[in-house]
PDB file of C-alpha atoms in Angstrom:
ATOM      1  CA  UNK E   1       0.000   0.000   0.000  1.00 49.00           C
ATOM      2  CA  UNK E   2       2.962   2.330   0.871  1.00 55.00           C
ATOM      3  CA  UNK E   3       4.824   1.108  -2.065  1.00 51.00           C
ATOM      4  CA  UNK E   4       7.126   3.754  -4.082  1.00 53.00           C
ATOM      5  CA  UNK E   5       7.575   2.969  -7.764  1.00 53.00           C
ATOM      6  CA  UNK E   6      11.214   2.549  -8.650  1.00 57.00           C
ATOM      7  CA  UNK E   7      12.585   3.278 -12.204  1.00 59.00           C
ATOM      8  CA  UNK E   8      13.416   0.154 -14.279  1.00 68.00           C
ATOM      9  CA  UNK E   9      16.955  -1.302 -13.834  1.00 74.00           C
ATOM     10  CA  UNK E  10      19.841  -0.909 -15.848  1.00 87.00           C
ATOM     11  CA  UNK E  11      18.737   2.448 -17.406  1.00 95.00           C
ATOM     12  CA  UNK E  12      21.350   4.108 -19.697  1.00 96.00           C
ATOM     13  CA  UNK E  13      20.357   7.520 -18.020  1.00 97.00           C
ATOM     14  CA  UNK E  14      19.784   6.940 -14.079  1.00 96.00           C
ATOM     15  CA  UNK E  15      20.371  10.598 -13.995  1.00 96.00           C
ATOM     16  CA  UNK E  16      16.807  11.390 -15.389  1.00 98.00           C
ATOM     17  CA  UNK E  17      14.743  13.071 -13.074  1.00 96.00           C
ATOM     18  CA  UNK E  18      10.547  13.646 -13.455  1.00 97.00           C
ATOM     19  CA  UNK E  19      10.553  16.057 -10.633  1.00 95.00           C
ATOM     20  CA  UNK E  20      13.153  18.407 -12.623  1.00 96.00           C
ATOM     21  CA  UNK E  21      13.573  17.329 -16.109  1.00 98.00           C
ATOM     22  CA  UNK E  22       9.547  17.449 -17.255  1.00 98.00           C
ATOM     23  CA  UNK E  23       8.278  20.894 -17.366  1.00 96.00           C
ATOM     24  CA  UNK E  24       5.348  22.232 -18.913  1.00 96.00           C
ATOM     25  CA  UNK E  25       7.311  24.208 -21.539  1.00 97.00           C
ATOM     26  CA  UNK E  26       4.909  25.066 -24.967  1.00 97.00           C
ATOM     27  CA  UNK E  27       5.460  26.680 -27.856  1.00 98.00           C
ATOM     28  CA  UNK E  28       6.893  30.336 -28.092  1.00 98.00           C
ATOM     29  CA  UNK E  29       6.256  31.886 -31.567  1.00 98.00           C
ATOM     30  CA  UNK E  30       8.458  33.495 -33.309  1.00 97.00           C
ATOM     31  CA  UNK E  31      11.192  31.817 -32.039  1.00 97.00           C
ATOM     32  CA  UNK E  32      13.577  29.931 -33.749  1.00 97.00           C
ATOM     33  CA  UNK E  33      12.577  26.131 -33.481  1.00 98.00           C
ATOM     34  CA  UNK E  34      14.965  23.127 -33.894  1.00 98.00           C
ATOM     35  CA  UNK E  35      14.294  19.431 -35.650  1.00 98.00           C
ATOM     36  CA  UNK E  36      16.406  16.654 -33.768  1.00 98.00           C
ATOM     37  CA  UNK E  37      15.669  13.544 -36.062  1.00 97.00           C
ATOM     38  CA  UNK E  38      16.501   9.990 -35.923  1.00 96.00           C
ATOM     39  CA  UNK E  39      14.545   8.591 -39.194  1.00 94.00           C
ATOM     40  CA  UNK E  40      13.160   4.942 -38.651  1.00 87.00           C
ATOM     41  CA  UNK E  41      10.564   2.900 -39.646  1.00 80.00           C
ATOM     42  CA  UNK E  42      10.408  -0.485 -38.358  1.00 79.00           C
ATOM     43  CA  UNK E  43      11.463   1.333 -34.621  1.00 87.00           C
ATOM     44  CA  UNK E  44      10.351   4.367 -34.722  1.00 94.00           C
ATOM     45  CA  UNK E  45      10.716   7.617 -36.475  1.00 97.00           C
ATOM     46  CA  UNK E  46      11.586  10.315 -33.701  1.00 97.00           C
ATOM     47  CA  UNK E  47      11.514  14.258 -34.356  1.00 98.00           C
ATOM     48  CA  UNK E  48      12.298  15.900 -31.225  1.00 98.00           C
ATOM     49  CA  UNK E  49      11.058  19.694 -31.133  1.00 98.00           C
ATOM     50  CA  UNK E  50      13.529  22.671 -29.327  1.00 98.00           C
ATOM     51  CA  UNK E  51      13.574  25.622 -28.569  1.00 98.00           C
ATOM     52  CA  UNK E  52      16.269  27.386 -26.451  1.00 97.00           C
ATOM     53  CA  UNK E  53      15.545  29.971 -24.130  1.00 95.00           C
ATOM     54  CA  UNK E  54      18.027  31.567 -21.739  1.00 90.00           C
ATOM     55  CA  UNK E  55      20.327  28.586 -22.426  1.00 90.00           C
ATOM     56  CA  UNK E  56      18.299  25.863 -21.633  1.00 97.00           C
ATOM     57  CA  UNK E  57      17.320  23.705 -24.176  1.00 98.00           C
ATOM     58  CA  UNK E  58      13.502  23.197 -24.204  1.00 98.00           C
ATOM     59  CA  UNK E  59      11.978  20.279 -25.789  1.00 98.00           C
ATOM     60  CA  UNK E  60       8.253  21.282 -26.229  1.00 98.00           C
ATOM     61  CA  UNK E  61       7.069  18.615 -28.798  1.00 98.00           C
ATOM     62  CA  UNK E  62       7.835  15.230 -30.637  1.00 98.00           C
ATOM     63  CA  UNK E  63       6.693  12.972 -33.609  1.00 98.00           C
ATOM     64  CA  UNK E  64       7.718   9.595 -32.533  1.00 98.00           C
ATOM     65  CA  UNK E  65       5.434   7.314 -35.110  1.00 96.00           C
ATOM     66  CA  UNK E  66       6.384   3.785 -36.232  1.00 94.00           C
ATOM     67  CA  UNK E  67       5.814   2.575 -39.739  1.00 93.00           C
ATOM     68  CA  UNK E  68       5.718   5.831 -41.417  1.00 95.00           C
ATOM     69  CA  UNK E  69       8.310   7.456 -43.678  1.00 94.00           C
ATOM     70  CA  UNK E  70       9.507  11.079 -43.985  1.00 95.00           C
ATOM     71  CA  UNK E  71       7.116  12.030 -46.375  1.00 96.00           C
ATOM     72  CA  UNK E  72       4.460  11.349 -43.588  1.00 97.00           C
ATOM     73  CA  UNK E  73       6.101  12.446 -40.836  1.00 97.00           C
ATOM     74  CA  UNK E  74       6.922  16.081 -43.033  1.00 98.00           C
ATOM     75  CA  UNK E  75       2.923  16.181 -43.185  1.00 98.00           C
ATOM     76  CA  UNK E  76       2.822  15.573 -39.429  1.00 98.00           C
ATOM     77  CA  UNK E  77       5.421  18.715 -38.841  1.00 98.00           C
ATOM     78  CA  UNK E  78       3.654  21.055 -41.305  1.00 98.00           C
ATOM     79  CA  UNK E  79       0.472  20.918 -39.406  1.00 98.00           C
ATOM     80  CA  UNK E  80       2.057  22.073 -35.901  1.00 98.00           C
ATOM     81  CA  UNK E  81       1.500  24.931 -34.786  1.00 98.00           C
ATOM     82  CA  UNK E  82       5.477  25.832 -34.707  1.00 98.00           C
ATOM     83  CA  UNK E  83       6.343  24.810 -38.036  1.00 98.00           C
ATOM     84  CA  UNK E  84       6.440  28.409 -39.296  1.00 98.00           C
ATOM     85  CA  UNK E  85       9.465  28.977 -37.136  1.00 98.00           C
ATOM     86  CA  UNK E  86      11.365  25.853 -38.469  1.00 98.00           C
ATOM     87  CA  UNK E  87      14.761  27.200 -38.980  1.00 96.00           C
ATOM     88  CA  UNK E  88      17.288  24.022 -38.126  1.00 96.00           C
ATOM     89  CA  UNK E  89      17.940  20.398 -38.768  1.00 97.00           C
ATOM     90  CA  UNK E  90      20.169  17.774 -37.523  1.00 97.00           C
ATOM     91  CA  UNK E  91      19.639  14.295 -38.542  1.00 96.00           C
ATOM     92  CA  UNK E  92      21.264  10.485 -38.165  1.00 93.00           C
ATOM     93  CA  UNK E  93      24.193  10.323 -40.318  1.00 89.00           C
ATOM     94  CA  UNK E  94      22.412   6.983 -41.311  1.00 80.00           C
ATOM     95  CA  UNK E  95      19.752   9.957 -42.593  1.00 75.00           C
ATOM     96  CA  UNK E  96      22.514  10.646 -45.082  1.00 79.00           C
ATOM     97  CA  UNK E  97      22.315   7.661 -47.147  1.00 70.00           C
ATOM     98  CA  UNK E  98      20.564   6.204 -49.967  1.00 63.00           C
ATOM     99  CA  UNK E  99      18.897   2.735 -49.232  1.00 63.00           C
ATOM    100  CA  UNK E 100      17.039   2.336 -53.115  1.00 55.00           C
ATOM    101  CA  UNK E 101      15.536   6.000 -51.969  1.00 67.00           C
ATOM    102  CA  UNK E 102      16.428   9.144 -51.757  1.00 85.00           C
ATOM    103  CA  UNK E 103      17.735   9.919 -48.261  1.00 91.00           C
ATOM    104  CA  UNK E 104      15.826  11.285 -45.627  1.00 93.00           C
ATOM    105  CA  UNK E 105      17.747  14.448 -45.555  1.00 93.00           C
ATOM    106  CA  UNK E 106      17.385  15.275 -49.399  1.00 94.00           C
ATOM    107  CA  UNK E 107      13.238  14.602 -49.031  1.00 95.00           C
ATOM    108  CA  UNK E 108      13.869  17.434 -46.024  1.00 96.00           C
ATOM    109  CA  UNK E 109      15.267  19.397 -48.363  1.00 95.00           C
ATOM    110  CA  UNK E 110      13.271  19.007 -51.688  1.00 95.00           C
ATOM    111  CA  UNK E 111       9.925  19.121 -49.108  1.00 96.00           C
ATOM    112  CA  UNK E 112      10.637  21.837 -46.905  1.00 96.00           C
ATOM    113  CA  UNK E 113      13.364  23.687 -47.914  1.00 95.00           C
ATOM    114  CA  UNK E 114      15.250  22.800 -44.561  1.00 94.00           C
ATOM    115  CA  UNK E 115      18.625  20.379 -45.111  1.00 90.00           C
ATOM    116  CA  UNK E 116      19.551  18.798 -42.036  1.00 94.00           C
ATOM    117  CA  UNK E 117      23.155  18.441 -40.769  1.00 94.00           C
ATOM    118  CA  UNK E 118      24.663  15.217 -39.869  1.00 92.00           C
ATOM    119  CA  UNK E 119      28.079  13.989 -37.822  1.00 91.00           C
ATOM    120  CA  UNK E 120      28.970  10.364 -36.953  1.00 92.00           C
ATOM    121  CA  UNK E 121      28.819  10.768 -32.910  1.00 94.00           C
ATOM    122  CA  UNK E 122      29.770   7.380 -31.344  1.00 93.00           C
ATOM    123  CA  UNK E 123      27.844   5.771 -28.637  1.00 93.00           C
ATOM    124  CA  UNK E 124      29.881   6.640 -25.691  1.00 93.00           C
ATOM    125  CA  UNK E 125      30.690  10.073 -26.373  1.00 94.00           C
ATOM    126  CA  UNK E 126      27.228  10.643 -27.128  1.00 95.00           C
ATOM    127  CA  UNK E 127      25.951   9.533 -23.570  1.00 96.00           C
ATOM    128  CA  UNK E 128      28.637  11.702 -21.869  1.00 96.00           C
ATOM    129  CA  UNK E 129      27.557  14.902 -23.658  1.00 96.00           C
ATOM    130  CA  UNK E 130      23.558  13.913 -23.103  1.00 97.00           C
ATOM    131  CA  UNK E 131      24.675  13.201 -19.501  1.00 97.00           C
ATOM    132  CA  UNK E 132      26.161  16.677 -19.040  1.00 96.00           C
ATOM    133  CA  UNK E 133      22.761  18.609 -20.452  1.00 97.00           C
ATOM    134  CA  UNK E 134      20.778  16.429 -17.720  1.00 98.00           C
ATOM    135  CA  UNK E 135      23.047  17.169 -14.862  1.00 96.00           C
ATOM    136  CA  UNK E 136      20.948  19.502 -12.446  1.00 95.00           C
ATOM    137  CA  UNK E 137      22.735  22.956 -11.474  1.00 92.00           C
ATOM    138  CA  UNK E 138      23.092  22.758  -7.878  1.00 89.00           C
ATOM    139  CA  UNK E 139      23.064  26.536  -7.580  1.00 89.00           C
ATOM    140  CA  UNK E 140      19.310  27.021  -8.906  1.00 89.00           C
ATOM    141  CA  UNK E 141      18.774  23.457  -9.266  1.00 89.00           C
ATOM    142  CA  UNK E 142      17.934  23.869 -12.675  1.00 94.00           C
ATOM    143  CA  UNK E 143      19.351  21.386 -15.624  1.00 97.00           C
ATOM    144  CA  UNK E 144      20.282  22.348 -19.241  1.00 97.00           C
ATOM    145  CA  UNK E 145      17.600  20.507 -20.952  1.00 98.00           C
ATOM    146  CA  UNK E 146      13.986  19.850 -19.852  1.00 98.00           C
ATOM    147  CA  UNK E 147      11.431  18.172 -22.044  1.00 98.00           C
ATOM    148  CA  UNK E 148       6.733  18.519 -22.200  1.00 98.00           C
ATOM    149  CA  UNK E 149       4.889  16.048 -20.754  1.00 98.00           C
ATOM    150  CA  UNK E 150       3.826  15.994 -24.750  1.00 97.00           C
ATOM    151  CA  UNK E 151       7.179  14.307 -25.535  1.00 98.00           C
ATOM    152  CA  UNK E 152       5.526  10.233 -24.582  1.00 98.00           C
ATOM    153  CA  UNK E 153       8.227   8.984 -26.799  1.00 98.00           C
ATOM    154  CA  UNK E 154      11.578  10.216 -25.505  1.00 98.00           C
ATOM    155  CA  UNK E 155      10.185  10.017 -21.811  1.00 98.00           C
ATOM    156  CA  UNK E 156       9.323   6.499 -22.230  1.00 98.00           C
ATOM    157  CA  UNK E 157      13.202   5.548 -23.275  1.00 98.00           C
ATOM    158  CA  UNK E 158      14.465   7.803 -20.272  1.00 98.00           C
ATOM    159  CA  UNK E 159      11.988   5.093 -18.085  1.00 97.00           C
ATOM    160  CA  UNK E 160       9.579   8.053 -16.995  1.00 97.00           C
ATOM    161  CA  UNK E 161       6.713   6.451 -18.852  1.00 96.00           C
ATOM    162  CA  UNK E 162       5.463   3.701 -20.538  1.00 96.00           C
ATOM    163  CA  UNK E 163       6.192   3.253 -24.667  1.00 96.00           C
ATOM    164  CA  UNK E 164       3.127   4.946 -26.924  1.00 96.00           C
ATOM    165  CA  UNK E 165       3.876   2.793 -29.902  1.00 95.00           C
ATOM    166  CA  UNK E 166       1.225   0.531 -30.667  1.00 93.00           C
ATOM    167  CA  UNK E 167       3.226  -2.950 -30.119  1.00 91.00           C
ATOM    168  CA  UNK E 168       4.188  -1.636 -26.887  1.00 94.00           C
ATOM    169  CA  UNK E 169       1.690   0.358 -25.533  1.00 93.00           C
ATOM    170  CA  UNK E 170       1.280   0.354 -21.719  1.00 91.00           C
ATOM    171  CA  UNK E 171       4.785  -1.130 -21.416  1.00 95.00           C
ATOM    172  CA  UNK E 172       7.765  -0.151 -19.863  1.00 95.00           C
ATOM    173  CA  UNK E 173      10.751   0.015 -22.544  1.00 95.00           C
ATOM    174  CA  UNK E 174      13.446   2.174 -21.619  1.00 96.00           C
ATOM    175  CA  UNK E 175      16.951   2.533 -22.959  1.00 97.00           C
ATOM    176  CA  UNK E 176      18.630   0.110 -20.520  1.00 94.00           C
ATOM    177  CA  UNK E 177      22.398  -1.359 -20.609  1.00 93.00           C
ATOM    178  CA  UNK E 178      22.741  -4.927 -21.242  1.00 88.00           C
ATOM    179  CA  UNK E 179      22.332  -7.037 -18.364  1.00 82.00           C
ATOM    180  CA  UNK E 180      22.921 -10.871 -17.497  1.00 82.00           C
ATOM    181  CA  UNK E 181      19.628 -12.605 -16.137  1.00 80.00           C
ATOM    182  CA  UNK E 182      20.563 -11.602 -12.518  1.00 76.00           C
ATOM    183  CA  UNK E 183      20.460  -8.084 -13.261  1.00 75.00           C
ATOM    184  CA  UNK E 184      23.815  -7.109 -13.672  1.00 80.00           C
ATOM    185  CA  UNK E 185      25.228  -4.999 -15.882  1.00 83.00           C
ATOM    186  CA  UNK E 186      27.408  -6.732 -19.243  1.00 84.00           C
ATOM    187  CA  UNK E 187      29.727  -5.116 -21.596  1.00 80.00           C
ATOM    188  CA  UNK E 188      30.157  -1.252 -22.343  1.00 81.00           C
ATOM    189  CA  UNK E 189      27.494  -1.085 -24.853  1.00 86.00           C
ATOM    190  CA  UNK E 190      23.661  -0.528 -24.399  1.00 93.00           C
ATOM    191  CA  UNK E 191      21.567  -2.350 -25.979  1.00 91.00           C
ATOM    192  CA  UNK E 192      20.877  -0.162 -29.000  1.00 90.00           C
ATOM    193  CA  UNK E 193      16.704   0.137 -28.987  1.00 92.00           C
ATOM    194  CA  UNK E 194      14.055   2.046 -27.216  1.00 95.00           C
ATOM    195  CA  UNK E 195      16.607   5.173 -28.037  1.00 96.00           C
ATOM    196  CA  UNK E 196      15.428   7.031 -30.865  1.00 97.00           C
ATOM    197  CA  UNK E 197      14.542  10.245 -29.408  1.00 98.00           C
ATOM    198  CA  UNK E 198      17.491   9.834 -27.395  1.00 98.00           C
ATOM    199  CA  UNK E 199      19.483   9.458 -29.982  1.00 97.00           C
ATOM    200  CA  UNK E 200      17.676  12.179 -31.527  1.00 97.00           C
ATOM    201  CA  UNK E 201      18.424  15.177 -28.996  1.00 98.00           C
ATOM    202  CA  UNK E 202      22.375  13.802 -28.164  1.00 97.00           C
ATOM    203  CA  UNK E 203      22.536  14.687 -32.069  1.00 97.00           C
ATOM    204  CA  UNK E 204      21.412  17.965 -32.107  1.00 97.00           C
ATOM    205  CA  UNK E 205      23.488  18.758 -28.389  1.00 97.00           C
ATOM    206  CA  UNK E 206      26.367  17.812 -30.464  1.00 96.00           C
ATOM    207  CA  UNK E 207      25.726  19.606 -33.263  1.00 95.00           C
ATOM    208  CA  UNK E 208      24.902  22.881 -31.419  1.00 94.00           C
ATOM    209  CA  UNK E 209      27.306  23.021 -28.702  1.00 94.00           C
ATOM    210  CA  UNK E 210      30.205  20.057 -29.829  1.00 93.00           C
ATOM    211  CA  UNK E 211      31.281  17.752 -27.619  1.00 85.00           C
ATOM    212  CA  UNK E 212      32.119  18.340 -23.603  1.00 69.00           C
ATOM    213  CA  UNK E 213      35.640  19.189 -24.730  1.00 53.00           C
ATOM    214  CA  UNK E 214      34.665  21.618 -27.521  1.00 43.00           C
ATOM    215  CA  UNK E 215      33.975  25.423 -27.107  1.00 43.00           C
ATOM    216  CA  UNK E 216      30.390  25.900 -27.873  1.00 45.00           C
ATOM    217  CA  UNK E 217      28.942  27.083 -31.057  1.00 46.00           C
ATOM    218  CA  UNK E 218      25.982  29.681 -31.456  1.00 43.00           C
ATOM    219  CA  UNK E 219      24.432  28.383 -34.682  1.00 42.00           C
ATOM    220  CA  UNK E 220      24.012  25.539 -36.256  1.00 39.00           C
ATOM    221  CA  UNK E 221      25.052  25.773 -40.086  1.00 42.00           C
ATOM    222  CA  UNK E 222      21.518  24.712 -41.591  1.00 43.00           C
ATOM    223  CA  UNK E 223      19.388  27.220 -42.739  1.00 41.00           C
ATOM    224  CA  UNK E 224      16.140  27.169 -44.483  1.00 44.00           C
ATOM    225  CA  UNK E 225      16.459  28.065 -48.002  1.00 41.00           C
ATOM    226  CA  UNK E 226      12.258  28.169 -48.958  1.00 43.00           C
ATOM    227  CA  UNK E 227       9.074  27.893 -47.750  1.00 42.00           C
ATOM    228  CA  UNK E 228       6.083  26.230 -49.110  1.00 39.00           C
TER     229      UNK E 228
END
């Protein structure tokens, strides 16, 4: 009866927090508003939303559909209420290449007019530099990066809630290391699912600000060169 839920075990970020990383951050017109994509299909297609105010990144919305491709999920974007302000991209390398298709950043580009930058950021690096953004200030005990309750998708991989995609629904699937049947932790690798909007927002951290031993960078160099 007195029970307290516990997060699930082995998570790749323990240092997720509900009490200070979910805020009820919306929309702010008129200013500039980021794409973090990982394109998928058989997974899930993620498109995490940001806008940064006073330094803090603020992810106020995400498409995270499964069996859709970028065509649909450019439909999906169009009809938010932020598109308008659209002005950067930052994609999966893997977003890049041609699989008997044009890539996923090329349909960005022909669609929208916005071309989204890519760089191969390895696993382990990429964790580090997420794990810095979600490291609370002890000063105002505020951290650089706080996501909307809207965001089901990337919440669900930090183990905050339970998966939204249909073959998972209701069930807890978080982005968890790789463990032995006793619980205990195995290898240096996670296992590499339940992490696209993850994967996502450590692109577009990287992108913007470089890794923890780069100096940070102001702009990203993607611009939009249209609009429909």
């Amino acid at each position: 009866i007195e029970g307290k839920p516990s997060p699930p075990r082995g998570l790749v970020f323990p240092e997720f927090r509900p009490d200070a990383h979910i805020s009820g951050v919306t929309y702010e017109p008129g200013e500039p508003v980021h794409l973090w994509m990982d394109p998928g299909y058989a997974g899930a297609y993620a498109v995490e939303v940001a806008q940064v105010r006073n330094e803090q990144i603020c992810v106020i919305d995400e498409i995270y559909e499964q069996g859709l491709v970028t065509d649909d999920i450019i439909n999906i974007a169009q009809s938010r209420e932020w598109w308008p302000d659209v002005r950067f991209g930052v994609i999966d390398i893997a977003g890049m290449q041609h699989q008997a298709m044009a890539a996923p950043a090329e349909i960005w580009l022909s669609e929208t007019g916005v071309y989204p930058t890519s760089q191969k950021v390895m696993i382990p690096e990429g964790i580090e530099r997420l794990k810095s953004f979600l490291k609370v200030n002890p000063t105002n005990n505020v951290p650089k990066i706080v996501f909307s309750p809207k965001c089901e998708g990337i919440l669900s991989e930090f183990g905050a809630r339970t998966c939204p995609l249909p073959e998972y629904i209701g069930q807890d699937r978080p982005y968890r290391w790789k463990t032995d049947r006793e619980g205990n932790i195995v290898g240096t690798t996670p296992e590499d699912k339940f992490n696209h909007g993850i994967k996502a927002v450590t692109y577009g951290i990287v992108d913007r600000y470089g890794f923890a031993t780069s100096k940070n960078r102001d702009k990203i160099p993607v611009r939009r060169f249209g609009r429909r």
